[in-house]
Amino acid sequence: MNASRAITILGSTGSIGQNTLDVVSRHQDKYSIVALTANTDVDALEQQCLQWRPEYAVMSDQSSAQQLFDRLKAAGLDTQVLAGTEGLNRVASLDQVDTVVAGIVGAAGLLPTLSAAESGKRVLLANKEALVMSGRLFMDAVHNSGATLLPVDSEHNAIFQCMPYQLPELPEHSGINRILLTASGGPFRTLPLEQFHNITPEQAVSHPNWVMGQKISVDSATMMNKGLEVIEAHWLFNVSQDLIEVVIHPQSIVHSMVSYADGSILAQLGNPDMRTPIAHCLAWPERIDSGVEPLDIFDVAKLEFEKPDLDRFPCLKLCYQAMQAGGSASIALNAANEIAVEAFLQGKIAFTAIAGLIESVLGKITITDANTLDEILTADQSARELAKSHIHNLQTV
Ligand code: NAD
Ligand code: MG
């Protein structure tokens, strides 16, 4: 690598953000941090600013931004503090930035991630919800601007690593006949179905193999995460959903596989630690140390693979249905899921009500085109309102 890469981390206080900073801290000759962002956690962003002294810090929340500004000023830092979506879009598209890590969770990440894609950055995509919502629009922005899109999500990163370096327009032309998307099955893979109703938020967020933010942890427990990842893979690699097969692999050592016409299956293996895919994307096409323990295959010894049980994980089935329906259906699915997960984490609805709520929203919405940003944001908003009124009705009966 020649010059050092200048980085904006969207969502720097989250799990992806912190793992990125951990990798960057090992290679300060190669990377510099230009901007860090967070939603409301002033303490965490202040600490990161004191350590990394970025040019910009953004807080989505206005009053949090004011607090951060006061504290950084008192500490004698000349970091510019910006606020809101405008601030996020600005640091995602700064001229002096060449790499943007999209690590915000949920729909909140859509606009800044799109901004990075439109400005031709190297986009390290963790924020799968952004791609699920804006699929075609986002991929068109990448192609039109000449941006480089690199998948951080461990499965998609594995698939990317198992694909030919120069990918033709259609993956089938490389002899790819199947993508095997692995899933751990989450904490409830073997829990008796009759106990699902009593699952608590604490149980749902404690994933057996990965340490992640709360929302993706619940998504992993319902397997909504895998469904969103099927949609993510469809857009990233331009493959139809029929070619994407979900494989339950409880050990989380094989991070996904690509099957070829000649009978070969290529897999990427490693310890379950997000610093590997993050380091891969940061340095691509080179390789750098990520700080991750090397995998001891003798220690692992046994790798298991099973077909998913769609009755146990109805959210996965709903994702396939939304993809099939096309248009705004995936946007509604994602929006309803965000509302449902938040309500579950706040103790307002049961774990088993998450899938029911999404299904009810999908049953009620009118599916529209979702090609423009306006259409996408409108579809997102109306599905959120429907989901909220559904929760309200559940609570008043
Ligand atoms: P997290 O909850 O740990 O962190 C989220 C970050 O986004 C925080 O910095 C938070 O301040 C910021 N944020 C939250 N709401 C925001 C808002 N409204 N406006 C602006 N910023 C906001 O989440 P995470 O686990 O790091 O996940 C981030 C994204 O990466 C998600 O889309 C997730 O699906 C994806 N991902 C995460 C992992 C993982 O290991 N954590 C793995 C693969 C993919
Ligand atoms: Mg993943």
Short mmCIF file of C-alpha atoms and ligand atoms in Angstrom, two decimals:
data_model
loop_
_atom_site.label_atom_id
_atom_site.label_comp_id
_atom_site.label_asym_id
_atom_site.label_seq_id
_atom_site.Cartn_x
_atom_site.Cartn_y
_atom_site.Cartn_z
CA MET A 1 0.00 0.00 0.00
CA ASN A 2 1.43 3.40 -0.92
CA ALA A 3 -0.10 6.39 0.88
CA SER A 4 -1.95 5.97 4.14
CA ARG A 5 -5.70 5.51 3.83
CA ALA A 6 -7.91 8.18 5.38
CA ILE A 7 -10.96 6.70 7.06
CA THR A 8 -14.42 7.74 8.22
CA ILE A 9 -16.06 5.26 10.58
CA LEU A 10 -19.85 5.59 10.63
CA GLY A 11 -20.99 4.10 13.94
CA SER A 12 -17.53 4.10 15.54
CA THR A 13 -18.83 3.42 19.07
CA GLY A 14 -20.57 0.18 18.06
CA SER A 15 -19.21 -3.32 17.84
CA ILE A 16 -18.09 -2.98 14.18
CA GLY A 17 -16.68 0.50 14.88
CA GLN A 18 -14.66 -0.63 17.88
CA ASN A 19 -13.32 -3.68 16.05
CA THR A 20 -12.28 -1.44 13.16
CA LEU A 21 -10.40 0.88 15.51
CA ASP A 22 -8.72 -2.15 17.07
CA VAL A 23 -7.38 -3.25 13.67
CA VAL A 24 -6.39 0.30 12.71
CA SER A 25 -4.51 0.71 16.01
CA ARG A 26 -2.18 -2.09 14.88
CA HIS A 27 -1.31 -0.28 11.61
CA GLN A 28 -1.14 3.41 12.31
CA ASP A 29 1.42 3.83 9.52
CA LYS A 30 -1.18 2.65 6.98
CA TYR A 31 -4.42 4.25 8.20
CA SER A 32 -5.53 7.56 9.63
CA ILE A 33 -8.89 8.39 11.17
CA VAL A 34 -10.59 11.48 9.74
CA ALA A 35 -14.08 11.15 11.20
CA LEU A 36 -15.86 9.20 13.93
CA THR A 37 -19.62 9.13 14.48
CA ALA A 38 -22.18 7.96 17.04
CA ASN A 39 -25.85 8.31 17.82
CA THR A 40 -26.21 9.44 21.47
CA ASP A 41 -23.30 7.94 23.42
CA VAL A 42 -21.35 11.14 24.23
CA ASP A 43 -18.99 9.44 26.71
CA ALA A 44 -17.89 6.79 24.22
CA LEU A 45 -17.37 9.22 21.33
CA GLU A 46 -15.52 11.65 23.61
CA GLN A 47 -13.12 8.87 24.66
CA GLN A 48 -12.55 7.88 21.03
CA CYS A 49 -11.92 11.52 20.05
CA LEU A 50 -9.40 11.96 22.84
CA GLN A 51 -7.56 8.87 21.64
CA TRP A 52 -7.80 9.35 17.86
CA ARG A 53 -8.00 13.16 17.51
CA PRO A 54 -10.12 13.02 14.33
CA GLU A 55 -10.79 16.10 12.19
CA TYR A 56 -14.54 15.52 12.55
CA ALA A 57 -16.90 13.93 15.06
CA VAL A 58 -20.61 13.57 14.34
CA MET A 59 -23.46 12.83 16.71
CA SER A 60 -26.86 12.15 15.15
CA ASP A 61 -28.57 13.62 18.16
CA GLN A 62 -28.35 17.45 18.30
CA SER A 63 -28.11 17.85 22.06
CA SER A 64 -25.49 15.07 22.29
CA ALA A 65 -23.50 16.94 19.62
CA GLN A 66 -23.62 20.12 21.73
CA GLN A 67 -22.38 18.20 24.80
CA LEU A 68 -19.57 16.63 22.82
CA PHE A 69 -18.60 20.02 21.40
CA ASP A 70 -18.36 21.53 24.92
CA ARG A 71 -16.30 18.64 26.25
CA LEU A 72 -13.85 18.53 23.33
CA LYS A 73 -13.41 22.28 23.48
CA ALA A 74 -12.66 22.07 27.21
CA ALA A 75 -10.11 19.34 26.44
CA GLY A 76 -8.42 21.63 23.89
CA LEU A 77 -9.20 19.48 20.83
CA ASP A 78 -9.83 21.17 17.49
CA THR A 79 -12.11 18.38 16.22
CA GLN A 80 -15.10 19.85 14.35
CA VAL A 81 -18.35 18.53 15.82
CA LEU A 82 -21.27 18.11 13.42
CA ALA A 83 -24.81 16.88 14.02
CA GLY A 84 -27.62 14.95 12.37
CA THR A 85 -27.92 13.17 9.06
CA GLU A 86 -26.38 16.16 7.30
CA GLY A 87 -23.23 15.78 9.39
CA LEU A 88 -23.11 12.04 8.72
CA ASN A 89 -23.51 12.57 4.95
CA ARG A 90 -20.78 15.18 5.01
CA VAL A 91 -18.15 12.98 6.68
CA ALA A 92 -19.12 10.06 4.41
CA SER A 93 -18.29 12.14 1.34
CA LEU A 94 -15.32 14.35 2.36
CA ASP A 95 -12.71 14.75 -0.37
CA GLN A 96 -9.86 13.85 1.97
CA VAL A 97 -11.51 10.53 2.92
CA ASP A 98 -11.00 7.48 0.72
CA THR A 99 -12.44 4.74 2.94
CA VAL A 100 -15.81 4.74 4.70
CA VAL A 101 -16.70 2.00 7.17
CA ALA A 102 -20.50 1.69 7.18
CA GLY A 103 -21.07 0.46 10.74
CA ILE A 104 -24.32 2.17 11.72
CA VAL A 105 -27.09 -0.26 12.62
CA GLY A 106 -30.40 -0.26 10.75
CA ALA A 107 -32.13 2.13 8.38
CA ALA A 108 -30.40 5.08 10.08
CA GLY A 109 -27.29 4.13 8.11
CA LEU A 110 -28.91 4.29 4.69
CA LEU A 111 -28.32 7.94 3.77
CA PRO A 112 -24.66 8.26 4.85
CA THR A 113 -23.78 4.85 3.37
CA LEU A 114 -25.41 5.88 0.10
CA SER A 115 -23.53 9.17 0.28
CA ALA A 116 -20.23 7.28 0.52
CA ALA A 117 -21.21 5.10 -2.45
CA GLU A 118 -22.25 8.11 -4.54
CA SER A 119 -18.94 9.85 -3.81
CA GLY A 120 -16.90 6.94 -5.13
CA LYS A 121 -15.34 5.85 -1.83
CA ARG A 122 -14.03 2.48 -0.81
CA VAL A 123 -17.14 1.44 1.13
CA LEU A 124 -16.63 -1.22 3.80
CA LEU A 125 -20.20 -2.37 4.23
CA ALA A 126 -21.39 -3.82 7.54
CA ASN A 127 -24.75 -2.00 7.55
CA LYS A 128 -26.69 -4.70 5.69
CA GLU A 129 -30.04 -2.98 6.31
CA ALA A 130 -28.94 -0.13 4.01
CA LEU A 131 -28.43 -2.56 1.13
CA VAL A 132 -31.62 -4.52 1.90
CA MET A 133 -33.59 -1.28 1.67
CA SER A 134 -32.00 0.27 -1.37
CA GLY A 135 -30.57 -2.73 -3.35
CA ARG A 136 -30.66 -1.58 -6.96
CA LEU A 137 -30.26 2.15 -6.18
CA PHE A 138 -27.24 1.45 -3.99
CA MET A 139 -25.52 -0.89 -6.47
CA ASP A 140 -26.17 1.60 -9.29
CA ALA A 141 -24.58 4.35 -7.18
CA VAL A 142 -21.52 2.14 -6.66
CA HIS A 143 -21.18 1.40 -10.38
CA ASN A 144 -21.86 4.95 -11.53
CA SER A 145 -19.39 6.60 -9.15
CA GLY A 146 -16.68 3.95 -9.46
CA ALA A 147 -16.86 3.22 -5.72
CA THR A 148 -15.30 -0.02 -4.42
CA LEU A 149 -17.76 -2.01 -2.35
CA LEU A 150 -16.15 -4.45 0.10
CA PRO A 151 -18.32 -6.69 2.29
CA VAL A 152 -17.51 -6.70 6.02
CA ASP A 153 -20.36 -9.03 6.99
CA SER A 154 -18.40 -12.21 7.73
CA GLU A 155 -20.38 -14.48 5.38
CA HIS A 156 -20.27 -12.04 2.48
CA ASN A 157 -16.63 -11.39 3.11
CA ALA A 158 -16.04 -15.16 2.97
CA ILE A 159 -18.00 -15.43 -0.29
CA PHE A 160 -16.04 -12.50 -1.72
CA GLN A 161 -12.79 -14.24 -0.77
CA CYS A 162 -13.94 -17.47 -2.46
CA MET A 163 -14.87 -15.74 -5.71
CA PRO A 164 -12.55 -15.10 -8.65
CA TYR A 165 -10.52 -11.91 -8.31
CA GLN A 166 -11.96 -10.48 -11.51
CA LEU A 167 -15.67 -11.20 -11.38
CA PRO A 168 -17.54 -11.15 -14.71
CA GLU A 169 -20.91 -9.35 -14.79
CA LEU A 170 -22.81 -12.56 -14.03
CA PRO A 171 -21.33 -14.95 -11.43
CA GLU A 172 -22.65 -17.93 -13.45
CA HIS A 173 -20.07 -17.01 -16.09
CA SER A 174 -17.34 -17.93 -13.61
CA GLY A 175 -18.89 -21.35 -13.19
CA ILE A 176 -20.43 -20.46 -9.85
CA ASN A 177 -23.51 -22.59 -9.34
CA ARG A 178 -24.34 -22.07 -5.67
CA ILE A 179 -23.56 -19.90 -2.71
CA LEU A 180 -23.64 -21.67 0.63
CA LEU A 181 -24.38 -19.05 3.26
CA THR A 182 -23.54 -20.38 6.70
CA ALA A 183 -25.48 -19.56 9.87
CA SER A 184 -24.71 -20.59 13.43
CA GLY A 185 -28.41 -21.06 14.20
CA GLY A 186 -28.06 -18.66 17.14
CA PRO A 187 -28.72 -19.38 20.82
CA PHE A 188 -32.05 -21.20 20.25
CA ARG A 189 -31.09 -23.73 17.58
CA THR A 190 -31.96 -26.64 19.85
CA LEU A 191 -34.31 -25.00 22.39
CA PRO A 192 -37.66 -26.87 22.56
CA LEU A 193 -40.23 -24.87 20.55
CA GLU A 194 -42.67 -24.65 23.49
CA GLN A 195 -40.06 -22.60 25.40
CA PHE A 196 -39.72 -19.94 22.69
CA HIS A 197 -42.51 -17.86 24.17
CA ASN A 198 -40.53 -17.25 27.37
CA ILE A 199 -37.26 -16.16 25.74
CA THR A 200 -35.98 -13.00 27.44
CA PRO A 201 -33.98 -10.17 25.80
CA GLU A 202 -30.94 -11.18 27.90
CA GLN A 203 -31.07 -14.73 26.49
CA ALA A 204 -31.62 -13.48 22.95
CA VAL A 205 -28.64 -11.12 22.93
CA SER A 206 -26.15 -13.69 24.20
CA HIS A 207 -24.96 -15.28 21.01
CA PRO A 208 -22.98 -18.52 21.40
CA ASN A 209 -20.11 -17.58 19.01
CA TRP A 210 -20.13 -13.85 18.25
CA VAL A 211 -20.11 -10.66 20.35
CA MET A 212 -22.23 -8.08 18.51
CA GLY A 213 -24.63 -5.16 18.96
CA GLN A 214 -28.07 -5.85 20.45
CA LYS A 215 -30.13 -5.57 17.28
CA ILE A 216 -28.07 -7.99 15.18
CA SER A 217 -27.89 -10.36 18.15
CA VAL A 218 -31.70 -10.57 18.31
CA ASP A 219 -31.77 -10.89 14.50
CA SER A 220 -29.39 -13.83 14.82
CA ALA A 221 -31.63 -15.44 17.43
CA THR A 222 -34.70 -15.17 15.13
CA MET A 223 -32.55 -15.89 12.05
CA MET A 224 -33.91 -12.70 10.50
CA ASN A 225 -30.21 -11.85 10.22
CA LYS A 226 -29.68 -14.77 7.84
CA GLY A 227 -32.68 -13.76 5.76
CA LEU A 228 -31.38 -10.19 5.50
CA GLU A 229 -28.03 -11.71 4.51
CA VAL A 230 -29.64 -13.70 1.68
CA ILE A 231 -31.02 -10.40 0.35
CA GLU A 232 -27.63 -8.75 0.93
CA ALA A 233 -25.85 -11.53 -1.02
CA HIS A 234 -28.36 -11.24 -3.86
CA TRP A 235 -27.49 -7.57 -4.36
CA LEU A 236 -23.76 -7.76 -3.63
CA PHE A 237 -23.01 -10.67 -5.95
CA ASN A 238 -25.83 -10.28 -8.47
CA VAL A 239 -27.11 -13.84 -7.88
CA SER A 240 -30.73 -14.94 -7.77
CA GLN A 241 -32.10 -16.15 -4.45
CA ASP A 242 -32.47 -19.70 -5.85
CA LEU A 243 -28.68 -19.96 -5.97
CA ILE A 244 -28.27 -18.98 -2.33
CA GLU A 245 -28.62 -21.81 0.17
CA VAL A 246 -28.58 -21.28 3.93
CA VAL A 247 -26.57 -23.90 5.81
CA ILE A 248 -26.66 -24.24 9.59
CA HIS A 249 -23.10 -24.61 10.85
CA PRO A 250 -23.11 -24.34 14.66
CA GLN A 251 -19.33 -23.92 15.09
CA SER A 252 -19.10 -20.64 13.07
CA ILE A 253 -15.70 -21.62 11.70
CA VAL A 254 -16.61 -21.88 8.00
CA HIS A 255 -17.90 -18.40 7.24
CA SER A 256 -19.51 -19.35 3.88
CA MET A 257 -18.74 -21.30 0.71
CA VAL A 258 -18.96 -20.95 -3.05
CA SER A 259 -19.72 -23.99 -5.20
CA TYR A 260 -18.43 -24.26 -8.79
CA ALA A 261 -19.50 -26.19 -11.91
CA ASP A 262 -16.46 -28.48 -11.76
CA GLY A 263 -17.48 -29.86 -8.37
CA SER A 264 -15.20 -27.63 -6.28
CA ILE A 265 -16.49 -25.94 -3.18
CA LEU A 266 -14.30 -23.12 -1.84
CA ALA A 267 -14.68 -22.11 1.79
CA GLN A 268 -13.16 -19.46 4.03
CA LEU A 269 -12.40 -20.53 7.59
CA GLY A 270 -11.31 -18.62 10.65
CA ASN A 271 -12.09 -17.95 14.28
CA PRO A 272 -15.37 -16.05 14.68
CA ASP A 273 -13.94 -12.56 15.13
CA MET A 274 -15.03 -9.59 13.00
CA ARG A 275 -11.50 -8.22 12.95
CA THR A 276 -10.67 -10.77 10.20
CA PRO A 277 -13.19 -9.52 7.62
CA ILE A 278 -12.56 -5.91 8.69
CA ALA A 279 -8.79 -6.30 8.20
CA HIS A 280 -9.40 -8.06 4.89
CA CYS A 281 -11.48 -5.13 3.63
CA LEU A 282 -9.17 -2.45 5.02
CA ALA A 283 -6.12 -3.87 3.29
CA TRP A 284 -7.73 -5.45 0.21
CA PRO A 285 -6.21 -6.65 -2.07
CA GLU A 286 -3.33 -6.94 0.38
CA ARG A 287 -3.38 -8.73 3.74
CA ILE A 288 -2.54 -7.38 7.17
CA ASP A 289 -2.44 -8.73 10.71
CA SER A 290 -5.88 -8.40 12.34
CA GLY A 291 -5.00 -9.38 15.89
CA VAL A 292 -7.19 -12.50 15.56
CA GLU A 293 -5.88 -15.77 17.04
CA PRO A 294 -4.96 -18.16 14.22
CA LEU A 295 -7.47 -20.99 13.84
CA ASP A 296 -6.29 -24.27 15.36
CA ILE A 297 -8.00 -26.84 13.11
CA PHE A 298 -6.96 -29.69 15.42
CA ASP A 299 -8.70 -27.93 18.25
CA VAL A 300 -11.86 -27.42 16.15
CA ALA A 301 -11.71 -31.04 14.92
CA LYS A 302 -15.38 -31.32 13.95
CA LEU A 303 -17.48 -29.18 11.59
CA GLU A 304 -21.22 -29.84 11.28
CA PHE A 305 -23.67 -28.72 8.59
CA GLU A 306 -27.50 -28.97 8.70
CA LYS A 307 -30.47 -27.68 6.75
CA PRO A 308 -32.38 -24.85 8.49
CA ASP A 309 -35.77 -25.54 10.08
CA LEU A 310 -38.12 -22.86 8.69
CA ASP A 311 -40.84 -23.67 11.26
CA ARG A 312 -38.45 -22.89 14.08
CA PHE A 313 -37.28 -19.72 12.32
CA PRO A 314 -40.29 -18.19 10.51
CA CYS A 315 -38.38 -14.90 9.98
CA LEU A 316 -36.14 -16.66 7.48
CA LYS A 317 -39.20 -17.80 5.54
CA LEU A 318 -40.58 -14.23 5.58
CA CYS A 319 -37.35 -12.95 4.02
CA TYR A 320 -37.66 -15.41 1.13
CA GLN A 321 -41.29 -14.32 0.67
CA ALA A 322 -40.36 -10.63 0.68
CA MET A 323 -37.64 -11.21 -1.91
CA GLN A 324 -40.08 -13.10 -4.08
CA ALA A 325 -42.62 -10.29 -3.78
CA GLY A 326 -40.02 -7.70 -4.88
CA GLY A 327 -40.62 -3.92 -4.94
CA SER A 328 -40.93 -2.40 -1.48
CA ALA A 329 -41.56 -5.73 0.33
CA SER A 330 -37.98 -6.09 1.65
CA ILE A 331 -38.08 -2.49 2.90
CA ALA A 332 -41.30 -3.19 4.81
CA LEU A 333 -39.85 -6.41 6.19
CA ASN A 334 -36.75 -4.60 7.42
CA ALA A 335 -38.71 -1.69 8.92
CA ALA A 336 -41.20 -3.98 10.70
CA ASN A 337 -38.32 -6.03 12.04
CA GLU A 338 -36.53 -2.97 13.44
CA ILE A 339 -39.69 -1.88 15.26
CA ALA A 340 -40.40 -5.43 16.48
CA VAL A 341 -36.86 -5.97 17.79
CA GLU A 342 -36.90 -2.66 19.62
CA ALA A 343 -40.26 -3.54 21.21
CA PHE A 344 -38.95 -6.98 22.21
CA LEU A 345 -35.81 -5.48 23.77
CA GLN A 346 -38.04 -3.06 25.73
CA GLY A 347 -40.11 -5.97 27.02
CA LYS A 348 -43.23 -4.84 25.13
CA ILE A 349 -43.69 -7.96 23.00
CA ALA A 350 -42.70 -11.63 23.26
CA PHE A 351 -39.86 -13.13 21.22
CA THR A 352 -42.41 -15.18 19.27
CA ALA A 353 -44.40 -12.04 18.41
CA ILE A 354 -41.54 -10.66 16.28
CA ALA A 355 -42.25 -12.89 13.26
CA GLY A 356 -46.03 -12.45 13.65
CA LEU A 357 -45.70 -8.70 13.61
CA ILE A 358 -43.56 -8.69 10.46
CA GLU A 359 -45.94 -11.11 8.76
CA SER A 360 -48.90 -8.93 9.61
CA VAL A 361 -47.18 -5.81 8.23
CA LEU A 362 -46.22 -7.65 5.04
CA GLY A 363 -49.83 -8.84 4.70
CA LYS A 364 -51.24 -5.34 5.05
CA ILE A 365 -48.91 -3.08 3.07
CA THR A 366 -49.37 -2.30 -0.57
CA ILE A 367 -46.20 -3.28 -2.37
CA THR A 368 -44.95 -0.38 -4.44
CA ASP A 369 -41.95 0.33 -6.64
CA ALA A 370 -38.85 1.16 -4.63
CA ASN A 371 -36.43 2.53 -7.18
CA THR A 372 -35.95 6.09 -5.96
CA LEU A 373 -34.83 7.32 -2.56
CA ASP A 374 -38.23 8.94 -2.04
CA GLU A 375 -40.06 5.71 -2.74
CA ILE A 376 -37.71 3.83 -0.41
CA LEU A 377 -38.09 6.27 2.49
CA THR A 378 -41.88 6.41 2.07
CA ALA A 379 -42.16 2.62 2.09
CA ASP A 380 -39.92 2.47 5.19
CA GLN A 381 -41.99 5.08 7.01
CA SER A 382 -45.39 3.56 6.28
CA ALA A 383 -44.23 0.06 7.35
CA ARG A 384 -42.88 1.53 10.61
CA GLU A 385 -46.20 3.22 11.34
CA LEU A 386 -48.12 0.05 10.60
CA ALA A 387 -45.79 -1.97 12.87
CA LYS A 388 -46.14 0.55 15.69
CA SER A 389 -49.94 0.58 15.51
CA HIS A 390 -49.88 -3.24 15.51
CA ILE A 391 -47.81 -3.22 18.73
CA HIS A 392 -50.15 -0.66 20.23
CA ASN A 393 -53.13 -2.92 19.45
CA LEU A 394 -51.33 -5.93 20.95
CA GLN A 395 -50.82 -3.98 24.17
CA THR A 396 -54.36 -2.70 24.45
CA VAL A 397 -56.11 -6.09 24.04
P1 NAD B 1 -24.00 -1.59 17.48
O1 NAD B 1 -25.36 -1.42 18.04
O2 NAD B 1 -22.94 -2.20 18.32
O3 NAD B 1 -23.46 -0.16 16.97
C1 NAD B 1 -24.22 0.66 16.17
C2 NAD B 1 -23.53 1.97 15.89
O4 NAD B 1 -24.43 2.78 15.12
C3 NAD B 1 -23.18 2.78 17.13
O5 NAD B 1 -21.99 3.50 16.92
C4 NAD B 1 -24.35 3.76 17.27
O6 NAD B 1 -23.98 4.97 17.90
C5 NAD B 1 -24.68 4.01 15.80
N1 NAD B 1 -26.10 4.33 15.64
C6 NAD B 1 -27.17 3.65 16.16
N2 NAD B 1 -28.32 4.26 15.81
C7 NAD B 1 -27.98 5.33 15.09
C8 NAD B 1 -28.72 6.39 14.50
N3 NAD B 1 -30.06 6.46 14.59
N4 NAD B 1 -28.06 7.34 13.82
C9 NAD B 1 -26.72 7.30 13.72
N5 NAD B 1 -25.94 6.36 14.29
C10 NAD B 1 -26.57 5.38 14.97
O7 NAD B 1 -24.18 -2.41 16.11
P2 NAD B 1 -23.14 -3.39 15.42
O8 NAD B 1 -23.29 -4.73 15.98
O9 NAD B 1 -21.79 -2.78 15.36
O10 NAD B 1 -23.76 -3.47 13.94
C11 NAD B 1 -23.61 -2.43 13.02
C12 NAD B 1 -24.03 -2.92 11.64
O11 NAD B 1 -23.11 -3.93 11.22
C13 NAD B 1 -25.42 -3.57 11.62
O12 NAD B 1 -26.04 -3.27 10.41
C14 NAD B 1 -25.12 -5.06 11.67
O13 NAD B 1 -26.11 -5.85 11.03
C15 NAD B 1 -23.80 -5.12 10.91
N6 NAD B 1 -22.96 -6.26 11.30
C16 NAD B 1 -22.47 -6.32 12.57
C17 NAD B 1 -21.69 -7.40 12.94
C18 NAD B 1 -21.12 -7.49 14.33
O14 NAD B 1 -20.33 -8.39 14.60
N7 NAD B 1 -21.45 -6.61 15.24
C19 NAD B 1 -21.41 -8.42 12.01
C20 NAD B 1 -21.91 -8.30 10.73
C21 NAD B 1 -22.68 -7.21 10.37
MG MG B 2 -23.15 -12.03 9.12
#
